[in-house]
C-alpha positions in Angstrom: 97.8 157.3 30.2 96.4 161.0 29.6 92.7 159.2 29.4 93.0 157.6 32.2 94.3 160.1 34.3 91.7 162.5 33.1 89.0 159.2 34.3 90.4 159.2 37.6 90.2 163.1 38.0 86.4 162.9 36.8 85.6 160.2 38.9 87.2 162.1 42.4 85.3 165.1 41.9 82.6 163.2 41.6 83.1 161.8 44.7 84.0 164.7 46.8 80.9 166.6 45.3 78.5 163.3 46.5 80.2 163.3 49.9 79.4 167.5 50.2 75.7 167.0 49.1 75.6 164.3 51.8 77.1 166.2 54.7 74.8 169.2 53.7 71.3 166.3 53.8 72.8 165.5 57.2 73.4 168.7 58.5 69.6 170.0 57.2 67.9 166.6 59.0 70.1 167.6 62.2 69.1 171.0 62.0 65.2 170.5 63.4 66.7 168.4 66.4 69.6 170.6 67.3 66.6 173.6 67.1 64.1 171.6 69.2 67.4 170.8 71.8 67.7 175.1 71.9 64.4 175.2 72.8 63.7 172.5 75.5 66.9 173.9 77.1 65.8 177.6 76.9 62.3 176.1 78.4 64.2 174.8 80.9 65.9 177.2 82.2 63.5 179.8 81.7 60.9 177.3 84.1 64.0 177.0 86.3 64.3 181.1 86.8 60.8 181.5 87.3 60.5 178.8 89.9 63.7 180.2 91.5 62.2 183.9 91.6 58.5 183.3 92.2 57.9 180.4 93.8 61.2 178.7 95.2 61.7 179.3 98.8 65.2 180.3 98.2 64.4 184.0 97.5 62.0 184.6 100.2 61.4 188.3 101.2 62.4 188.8 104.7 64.0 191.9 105.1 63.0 195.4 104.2 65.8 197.8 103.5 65.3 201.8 104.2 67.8 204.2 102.7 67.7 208.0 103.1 66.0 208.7 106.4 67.4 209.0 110.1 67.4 205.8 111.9 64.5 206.9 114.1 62.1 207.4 111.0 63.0 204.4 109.6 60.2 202.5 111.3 57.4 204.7 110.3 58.0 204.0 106.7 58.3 200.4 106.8 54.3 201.1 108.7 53.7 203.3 105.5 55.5 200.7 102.9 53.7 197.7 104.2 55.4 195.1 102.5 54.5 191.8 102.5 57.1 189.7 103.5 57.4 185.7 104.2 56.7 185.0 100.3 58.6 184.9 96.7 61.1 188.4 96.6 59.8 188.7 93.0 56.0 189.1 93.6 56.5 192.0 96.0 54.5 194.7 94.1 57.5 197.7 94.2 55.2 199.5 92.5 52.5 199.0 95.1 55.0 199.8 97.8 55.5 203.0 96.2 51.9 204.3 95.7 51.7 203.6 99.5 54.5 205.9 99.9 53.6 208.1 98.0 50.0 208.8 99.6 51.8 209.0 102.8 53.3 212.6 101.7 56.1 212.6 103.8 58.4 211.5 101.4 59.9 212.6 98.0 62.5 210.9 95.1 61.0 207.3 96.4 62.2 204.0 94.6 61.4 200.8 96.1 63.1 197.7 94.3 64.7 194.2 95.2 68.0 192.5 96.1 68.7 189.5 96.0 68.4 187.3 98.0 65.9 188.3 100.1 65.7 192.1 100.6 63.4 194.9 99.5 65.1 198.3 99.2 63.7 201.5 100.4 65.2 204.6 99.3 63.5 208.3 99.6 64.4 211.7 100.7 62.2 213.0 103.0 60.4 216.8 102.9 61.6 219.5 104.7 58.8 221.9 106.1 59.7 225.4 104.5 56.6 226.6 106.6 53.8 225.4 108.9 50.1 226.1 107.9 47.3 226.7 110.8 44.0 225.2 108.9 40.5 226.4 109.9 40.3 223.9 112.6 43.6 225.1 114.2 45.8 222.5 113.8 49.5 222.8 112.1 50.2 221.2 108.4 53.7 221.3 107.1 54.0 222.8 104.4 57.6 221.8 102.0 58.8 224.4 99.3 57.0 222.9 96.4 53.4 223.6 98.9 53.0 219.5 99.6 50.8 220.1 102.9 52.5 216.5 104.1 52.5 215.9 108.0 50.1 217.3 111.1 51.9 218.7 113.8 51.2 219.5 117.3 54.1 222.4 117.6 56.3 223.9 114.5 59.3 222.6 114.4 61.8 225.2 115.4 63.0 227.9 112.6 60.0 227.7 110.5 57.0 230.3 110.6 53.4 229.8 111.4 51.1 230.8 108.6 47.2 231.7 109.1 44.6 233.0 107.3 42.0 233.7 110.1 38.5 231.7 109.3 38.9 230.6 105.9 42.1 228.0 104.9 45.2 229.9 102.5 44.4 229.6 99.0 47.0 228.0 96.7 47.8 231.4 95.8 48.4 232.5 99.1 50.3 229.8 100.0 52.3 230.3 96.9 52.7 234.0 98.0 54.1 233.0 101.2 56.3 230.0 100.0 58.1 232.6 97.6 58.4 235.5 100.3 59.9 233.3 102.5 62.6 231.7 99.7 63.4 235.4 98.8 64.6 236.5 102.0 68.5 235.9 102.7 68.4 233.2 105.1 69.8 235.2 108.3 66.6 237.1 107.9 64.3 234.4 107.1 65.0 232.8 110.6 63.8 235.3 112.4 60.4 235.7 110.2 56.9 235.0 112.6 53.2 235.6 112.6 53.1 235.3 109.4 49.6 235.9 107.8 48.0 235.4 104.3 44.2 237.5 104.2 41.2 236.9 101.4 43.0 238.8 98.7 46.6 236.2 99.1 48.0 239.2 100.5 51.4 238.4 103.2 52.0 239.8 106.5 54.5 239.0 108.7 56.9 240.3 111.1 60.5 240.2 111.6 62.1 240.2 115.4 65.5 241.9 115.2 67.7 243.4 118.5 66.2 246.7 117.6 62.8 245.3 118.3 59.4 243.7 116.3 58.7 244.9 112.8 55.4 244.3 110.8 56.3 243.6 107.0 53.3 244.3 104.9 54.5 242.2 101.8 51.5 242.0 99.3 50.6 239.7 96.8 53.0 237.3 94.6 55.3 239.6 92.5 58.8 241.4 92.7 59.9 238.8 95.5 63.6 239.9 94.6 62.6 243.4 94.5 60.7 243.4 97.9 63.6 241.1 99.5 65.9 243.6 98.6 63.7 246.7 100.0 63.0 244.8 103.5 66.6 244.2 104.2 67.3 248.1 103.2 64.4 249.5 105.6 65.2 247.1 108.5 67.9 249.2 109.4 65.8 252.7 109.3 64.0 253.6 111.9 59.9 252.6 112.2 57.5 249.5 112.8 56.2 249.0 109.7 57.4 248.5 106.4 55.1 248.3 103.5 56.5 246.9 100.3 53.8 246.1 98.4 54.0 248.3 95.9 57.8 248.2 95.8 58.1 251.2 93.4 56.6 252.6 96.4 57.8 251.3 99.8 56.8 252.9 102.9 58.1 253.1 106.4 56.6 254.1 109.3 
């Protein structure tokens, strides 16, 4: 009985180890098909995105999104933006659309991208003039903190100074100069700033218009803008026309 029982044992393990060597043979022949069956579907849906972005008519580009800007400049950069529109939303060239921007000048912070389903959004900040440049040829560029010359203007916009320079254009000094005299001065003195002028040497002039009358401010060269600030504010209420800081360890007043 003990043989015999021991004869049955063998003979089920043998078994059971023949049935796990055959589920692991099927397993490893299934294993190229079920692999092959990843990949067609993958393909497929792969093929299926790309026709459904680039060339399927269901995610045309037909409207172009501006975010930002007031409603009235909205139109001018779409002109600037040029994007093409009537085709696949994911062939429009964002990058493209933002080089165009870009040389347009107006603008700053500009991202272009899509949304689906058929949009291209615009979004950008557009620059403030901190000043307004007379060129050689007499016409007015504005001129934004950072010194982008970015728009041609008939009249300055109210609040911000003319700068000239007399025959020759301002140097990138000079406008520097002027750019940081102007961001120096509190801003209830700043709004009052005209005729401002930059000469050879990057030297700033301007004057300041005040109840008591017209002042000349002799400002000199980029330097000491807190310092000078600081001094001009002082002097304006002294009596005189002219205050020269310059050399602010040695302002003058007359």
């Amino acid at each position: 009985m003990r043989w015999r029982a021991r004869r049955t044992s063998m003979g089920t393990g043998v078994t059971s180890a023949r049935q796990r060597f055959e589920a692991r043979a099927a397993r490893a022949r299934r294993r190229p098909l079920l692999l092959a069956a990843a990949l067609v579907v993958t393909l497929t849906v792969a093929g299926g995105l790309i026709w459904l972005g680039w060339m399927s008519p269901l995610l045309t580009a037909t409207t172009v999104r501006v975010e930002g800007v007031p409603a009235d400049d909205v139109r001018a950069v779409q002109q600037v933006a040029k994007v093409p529109l009537g085709g696949p939303l994911m062939r429009v060239d964002t990058d493209a659309v933002a080089a165009r921007l870009e040389g347009g000048r107006a603008w700053t912070d500009i991202r272009v991208s899509r949304s689906l389903p058929h949009s291209v959004v615009i979004a950008l900040t557009p620059r403030k003039p901190a000043l307004a440049l007379r060129n050689p040829k007499g016409q007015l560029e504005l001129v934004d903190q950072g010194g982008v010359r970015f728009r041609t203007v008939a009249t300055a916009p109210k609040g911000v100074p003319v700068v000239a320079a007399g025959s020759s254009d301002v140097t990138p000094d000079g406008l520097r100069a002027a750019l940081a005299a102007l961001h120096a001065l509190p801003a209830s003195l700043r709004s009052h700033v005209a005729d401002m002028s930059v000469n050879a040497a990057d030297q700033v002039s301007f004057t300041v218009t005040e109840k008591a009358g017209q002042r000349t401010i002799v400002w000199g060269a980029a330097g000491q803008e807190e310092t000078k600030a600081r001094l001009v504010t002082l002097l304006l209420k002294e009596p005189g026309t002219r205050i020269d800081v310059s050399v602010p360890e040695a302002p003058v007043t007359r």
